mmCIF file of C-alpha atoms in Angstrom:
data_model
loop_
_atom_site.group_PDB
_atom_site.id
_atom_site.type_symbol
_atom_site.label_atom_id
_atom_site.label_comp_id
_atom_site.label_asym_id
_atom_site.label_seq_id
_atom_site.Cartn_x
_atom_site.Cartn_y
_atom_site.Cartn_z
ATOM 1 C CA MET D 278 -136.192 -47.960 34.377
ATOM 2 C CA VAL D 279 -135.142 -50.387 37.431
ATOM 3 C CA LYS D 280 -137.202 -49.609 40.794
ATOM 4 C CA TRP D 281 -134.745 -48.634 43.460
ATOM 5 C CA TRP D 282 -136.434 -51.371 45.647
ATOM 6 C CA VAL D 283 -134.847 -53.865 42.416
ATOM 7 C CA LEU D 284 -131.571 -52.529 42.861
ATOM 8 C CA ALA D 285 -131.034 -52.163 46.348
ATOM 9 C CA GLY D 286 -132.189 -56.683 46.753
ATOM 10 C CA LEU D 287 -129.566 -57.383 44.227
ATOM 11 C CA ILE D 288 -126.435 -54.870 46.115
ATOM 12 C CA LEU D 289 -128.169 -56.615 49.505
ATOM 13 C CA VAL D 290 -127.971 -60.250 47.957
ATOM 14 C CA THR D 291 -124.500 -59.389 46.497
ATOM 15 C CA LEU D 292 -123.188 -58.132 49.916
ATOM 16 C CA VAL D 293 -124.684 -61.375 51.749
ATOM 17 C CA ALA D 294 -122.996 -64.064 49.172
ATOM 18 C CA CYS D 295 -119.246 -62.160 49.305
ATOM 19 C CA ASP D 296 -119.729 -62.152 53.070
ATOM 20 C CA ASP D 297 -118.181 -64.602 55.173
ATOM 21 C CA GLY D 298 -119.195 -64.557 58.141
ATOM 22 C CA GLN D 299 -115.502 -63.914 60.040
ATOM 23 C CA PRO D 300 -115.222 -60.303 61.740
ATOM 24 C CA VAL D 301 -112.981 -57.492 59.481
ATOM 25 C CA GLY D 302 -110.290 -56.294 60.975
ATOM 26 C CA VAL D 303 -108.389 -52.654 59.847
ATOM 27 C CA GLU D 304 -105.673 -54.799 58.488
ATOM 28 C CA GLY D 305 -108.366 -57.413 57.267
ATOM 29 C CA LYS D 306 -110.408 -60.564 57.408
ATOM 30 C CA VAL D 307 -109.725 -62.249 61.197
ATOM 31 C CA THR D 308 -109.901 -65.308 62.301
ATOM 32 C CA ASN D 309 -111.802 -67.073 65.087
ATOM 33 C CA LYS D 310 -108.882 -68.090 66.268
ATOM 34 C CA GLU D 311 -107.564 -65.247 66.370
ATOM 35 C CA SER D 312 -109.809 -63.050 68.217
ATOM 36 C CA LYS D 313 -110.214 -66.127 70.685
ATOM 37 C CA GLU D 314 -106.105 -65.549 71.088
ATOM 38 C CA LEU D 315 -107.288 -62.010 71.791
ATOM 39 C CA ILE D 316 -109.591 -62.163 74.109
ATOM 40 C CA GLU D 317 -106.981 -64.549 75.903
ATOM 41 C CA ARG D 318 -105.142 -62.076 75.767
ATOM 42 C CA MET D 319 -107.118 -59.495 77.314
ATOM 43 C CA GLU D 320 -108.622 -61.168 80.322
ATOM 44 C CA TRP D 321 -105.365 -60.441 82.496
ATOM 45 C CA VAL D 322 -107.613 -57.566 83.418
ATOM 46 C CA GLU D 323 -110.694 -59.485 85.388
ATOM 47 C CA ASN D 324 -107.777 -60.881 88.018
ATOM 48 C CA ALA D 325 -105.553 -57.498 87.578
ATOM 49 C CA ASN D 326 -104.879 -54.979 90.976
ATOM 50 C CA ILE D 327 -104.676 -51.949 90.389
ATOM 51 C CA GLU D 328 -101.707 -50.760 92.966
ATOM 52 C CA LEU D 329 -99.446 -54.012 92.578
ATOM 53 C CA LEU D 330 -99.815 -52.879 88.604
ATOM 54 C CA ALA D 331 -98.661 -49.010 88.989
ATOM 55 C CA LYS D 332 -96.339 -50.312 91.552
ATOM 56 C CA GLU D 333 -94.661 -52.844 89.512
ATOM 57 C CA LYS D 334 -94.269 -50.117 86.566
ATOM 58 C CA LEU D 335 -93.716 -46.872 88.402
ATOM 59 C CA LYS D 336 -90.220 -47.183 87.702
ATOM 60 C CA SER D 337 -90.409 -48.541 84.263
ATOM 61 C CA SER D 338 -90.012 -46.719 80.745
ATOM 62 C CA LYS D 339 -93.663 -47.617 80.090
ATOM 63 C CA ARG D 340 -95.790 -46.529 82.806
ATOM 64 C CA PHE D 341 -98.755 -45.799 81.465
ATOM 65 C CA LEU D 342 -101.805 -47.466 79.688
ATOM 66 C CA ALA D 343 -103.140 -46.698 76.860
ATOM 67 C CA VAL D 344 -105.805 -46.917 74.578
ATOM 68 C CA LEU D 345 -106.724 -46.122 70.728
ATOM 69 C CA ASN D 346 -109.910 -43.842 69.669
ATOM 70 C CA ASP D 347 -110.364 -43.132 66.595
ATOM 71 C CA GLY D 348 -106.990 -44.011 65.625
ATOM 72 C CA GLU D 349 -105.132 -42.475 67.971
ATOM 73 C CA ILE D 350 -103.541 -42.864 71.361
ATOM 74 C CA PHE D 351 -105.161 -41.813 74.742
ATOM 75 C CA ILE D 352 -104.492 -41.807 78.128
ATOM 76 C CA PRO D 353 -107.429 -42.864 79.904
ATOM 77 C CA GLY D 354 -108.239 -40.670 83.524
ATOM 78 C CA LEU D 355 -105.514 -38.599 82.600
ATOM 79 C CA SER D 356 -106.250 -34.982 81.726
ATOM 80 C CA GLU D 357 -105.419 -33.811 77.991
ATOM 81 C CA ASP D 358 -102.929 -31.822 78.109
ATOM 82 C CA VAL D 359 -101.097 -34.906 80.991
ATOM 83 C CA SER D 360 -102.015 -37.447 78.097
ATOM 84 C CA GLU D 361 -100.364 -35.945 75.569
ATOM 85 C CA MET D 362 -97.243 -35.016 77.467
ATOM 86 C CA VAL D 363 -96.899 -39.046 77.813
ATOM 87 C CA VAL D 364 -97.523 -39.938 74.852
ATOM 88 C CA THR D 365 -95.492 -37.527 73.181
ATOM 89 C CA ASN D 366 -92.752 -39.069 75.575
ATOM 90 C CA GLY D 367 -93.644 -42.528 74.819
ATOM 91 C CA ASP D 368 -94.271 -43.187 78.244
ATOM 92 C CA TYR D 369 -97.019 -45.898 77.951
ATOM 93 C CA GLU D 370 -97.610 -49.221 76.592
ATOM 94 C CA VAL D 371 -101.125 -49.650 74.360
ATOM 95 C CA LEU D 372 -103.571 -52.686 75.881
ATOM 96 C CA ALA D 373 -104.323 -55.188 73.613
ATOM 97 C CA GLY D 374 -107.713 -55.728 72.276
ATOM 98 C CA MET D 375 -107.991 -52.149 71.989
ATOM 99 C CA SER D 376 -108.147 -50.998 68.732
ATOM 100 C CA ASP D 377 -111.584 -49.605 66.885
ATOM 101 C CA VAL D 378 -112.626 -53.172 66.024
ATOM 102 C CA VAL D 379 -114.949 -54.841 68.187
ATOM 103 C CA TYR D 380 -115.452 -59.013 67.246
ATOM 104 C CA ASN D 381 -117.871 -60.000 69.339
ATOM 105 C CA SER D 382 -119.944 -59.292 72.747
ATOM 106 C CA ARG D 383 -116.813 -61.100 74.885
ATOM 107 C CA HIS D 384 -114.361 -58.871 72.999
ATOM 108 C CA ALA D 385 -116.593 -55.479 73.560
ATOM 109 C CA GLU D 386 -117.193 -56.708 77.534
ATOM 110 C CA LEU D 387 -113.345 -56.874 78.458
ATOM 111 C CA ARG D 388 -112.824 -53.591 76.281
ATOM 112 C CA VAL D 389 -115.212 -51.534 78.734
ATOM 113 C CA LYS D 390 -113.260 -53.462 82.058
ATOM 114 C CA THR D 391 -109.485 -52.668 80.452
ATOM 115 C CA ARG D 392 -110.845 -48.837 80.098
ATOM 116 C CA ASP D 393 -111.841 -49.015 83.094
ATOM 117 C CA PHE D 394 -108.774 -50.476 85.117
ATOM 118 C CA ALA D 395 -106.796 -48.567 82.425
ATOM 119 C CA THR D 396 -108.408 -45.116 83.859
ATOM 120 C CA ALA D 397 -108.407 -46.201 87.983
ATOM 121 C CA TYR D 398 -104.788 -47.586 86.458
ATOM 122 C CA ASN D 399 -103.011 -44.330 85.244
ATOM 123 C CA LYS D 400 -104.860 -41.874 87.947
ATOM 124 C CA THR D 401 -103.386 -44.163 90.834
ATOM 125 C CA LEU D 402 -99.897 -44.042 88.906
ATOM 126 C CA ILE D 403 -100.125 -40.110 88.893
ATOM 127 C CA ASN D 404 -100.557 -39.914 91.928
ATOM 128 C CA LEU D 405 -97.569 -42.009 93.026
ATOM 129 C CA ILE D 406 -95.421 -40.158 91.267
ATOM 130 C CA LYS D 407 -96.663 -37.041 92.709
ATOM 131 C CA SER D 408 -96.222 -38.969 95.978
ATOM 132 C CA ASN D 409 -92.768 -39.900 95.618
ATOM 133 C CA SER D 410 -91.271 -36.413 93.981
#
């Protein structure tokens, strides 16, 4: 009879041998080049201005900034009912790199900054919409 730890060791060796070290995304393998390009597309958030962007997008058809949360579209900073209304109306843009997959520490850092920015931006946009009505 094979001991459980021998079997566990064999499984671990097999998994390590099959791993090529690349981050794995929802659609499959992601190369370092692809994750680098994604991170570069997300770096806009470090120099973005909430008020300017909200004023620019006020009359756009896709005004709100959205993220994916467990595969669902979510509008940070808004109540659940308002978020659902925005999603139903299609009045949003899903931000790059904000899926459920995290590729590395820089990506994780940018995801936090982007979500914080989207939260503040969406609240600012709601206030602008209310003040212009």
